[in-house]
Amino acid sequence: MSKRVLITGASAGFGKLTADTLLANGHQVVASMRNVETKNQAVAEELIKSGAKVVEIDVTDEQSVNSGVSLAISKLGGIDVAVN
């Protein structure tokens, strides 16, 4: 059964590996990260090509988290799982 998953810190490390694995297993993924249009643009584009939705979230900024989560919910029609 496919899940709708929000992953924070998806630009590298465990976040990126988790996003890749979940996408490969048919789940819907919103991959979040900082600096989507600059430093992490190449990773964001790679995830999009793999089928992920990408949103910018800075987990140290409450407004960024609130707006990013709202956007993720909108893109997927809800969230079943959050990986932080």
Coordinates of C-alpha atoms in Angstrom, one line a residue:
M1 CA 0.0 0.0 0.0
S2 CA 1.5 3.3 -1.1
K3 CA 2.1 6.0 1.6
R4 CA 2.4 9.7 1.3
V5 CA 5.7 10.6 3.0
L6 CA 7.3 13.9 4.0
I7 CA 11.0 13.7 4.5
T8 CA 13.0 16.6 6.0
G9 CA 16.7 16.9 5.2
A10 CA 16.4 15.0 1.9
S11 CA 19.3 16.7 0.3
A12 CA 21.9 14.2 1.6
G13 CA 22.7 11.4 3.9
F14 CA 19.9 9.3 5.4
G15 CA 17.2 11.7 4.2
K16 CA 18.3 11.3 0.5
L17 CA 18.7 7.6 0.9
T18 CA 15.2 7.3 2.5
A19 CA 13.7 9.3 -0.3
D20 CA 15.3 7.2 -3.0
T21 CA 14.3 4.0 -1.4
L22 CA 10.7 5.0 -0.8
L23 CA 10.3 6.3 -4.4
A24 CA 11.8 3.0 -5.7
N25 CA 9.1 1.2 -3.7
G26 CA 6.2 3.1 -5.1
H27 CA 5.5 5.6 -2.3
Q28 CA 4.7 9.3 -2.9
V29 CA 7.4 11.5 -1.5
V30 CA 7.8 15.1 -0.7
A31 CA 11.5 15.7 -0.2
S32 CA 12.3 18.9 1.8
M33 CA 15.5 20.7 2.2
R34 CA 17.0 24.2 2.4
N35 CA 18.5 26.1 -0.5
V36 CA 16.4 24.3 -3.2
E37 CA 17.3 27.0 -5.8
T38 CA 21.0 27.3 -5.0
K39 CA 23.2 24.9 -3.1
N40 CA 20.8 21.9 -3.4
Q41 CA 19.4 22.6 -6.8
A42 CA 21.0 19.5 -8.5
V43 CA 19.7 17.2 -5.7
A44 CA 16.3 18.7 -5.9
E45 CA 16.2 18.2 -9.7
E46 CA 17.4 14.6 -9.4
L47 CA 14.6 13.8 -6.8
I48 CA 12.0 15.5 -9.1
K49 CA 13.1 13.3 -12.0
S50 CA 12.7 10.3 -9.7
G51 CA 9.1 11.3 -9.0
A52 CA 9.4 13.2 -5.8
K53 CA 7.8 16.6 -5.0
V54 CA 10.3 19.0 -3.5
V55 CA 9.6 21.8 -1.0
E56 CA 11.9 24.1 0.8
I57 CA 11.8 23.8 4.6
D58 CA 14.3 25.1 7.1
V59 CA 13.5 23.1 10.2
T60 CA 15.1 25.8 12.4
D61 CA 12.5 28.3 11.2
E62 CA 8.9 27.8 12.4
Q63 CA 7.3 29.8 9.6
S64 CA 9.3 27.8 7.1
V65 CA 8.1 24.5 8.6
N66 CA 4.5 25.6 8.7
S67 CA 4.4 26.8 5.1
G68 CA 6.5 23.9 3.9
V69 CA 4.3 21.3 5.6
S70 CA 1.1 23.0 4.2
L71 CA 2.6 22.9 0.7
A72 CA 3.6 19.3 1.1
I73 CA 0.0 18.4 2.2
S74 CA -1.3 20.3 -0.8
K75 CA 1.0 18.5 -3.2
L76 CA 0.2 15.0 -1.9
G77 CA -3.4 15.5 -0.7
G78 CA -2.3 14.6 2.8
I79 CA 0.6 13.1 4.7
D80 CA 0.7 9.6 6.1
V81 CA 4.3 9.5 7.4
A82 CA 6.8 12.1 8.4
V83 CA 10.5 11.3 8.5
N84 CA 12.5 13.9 10.3

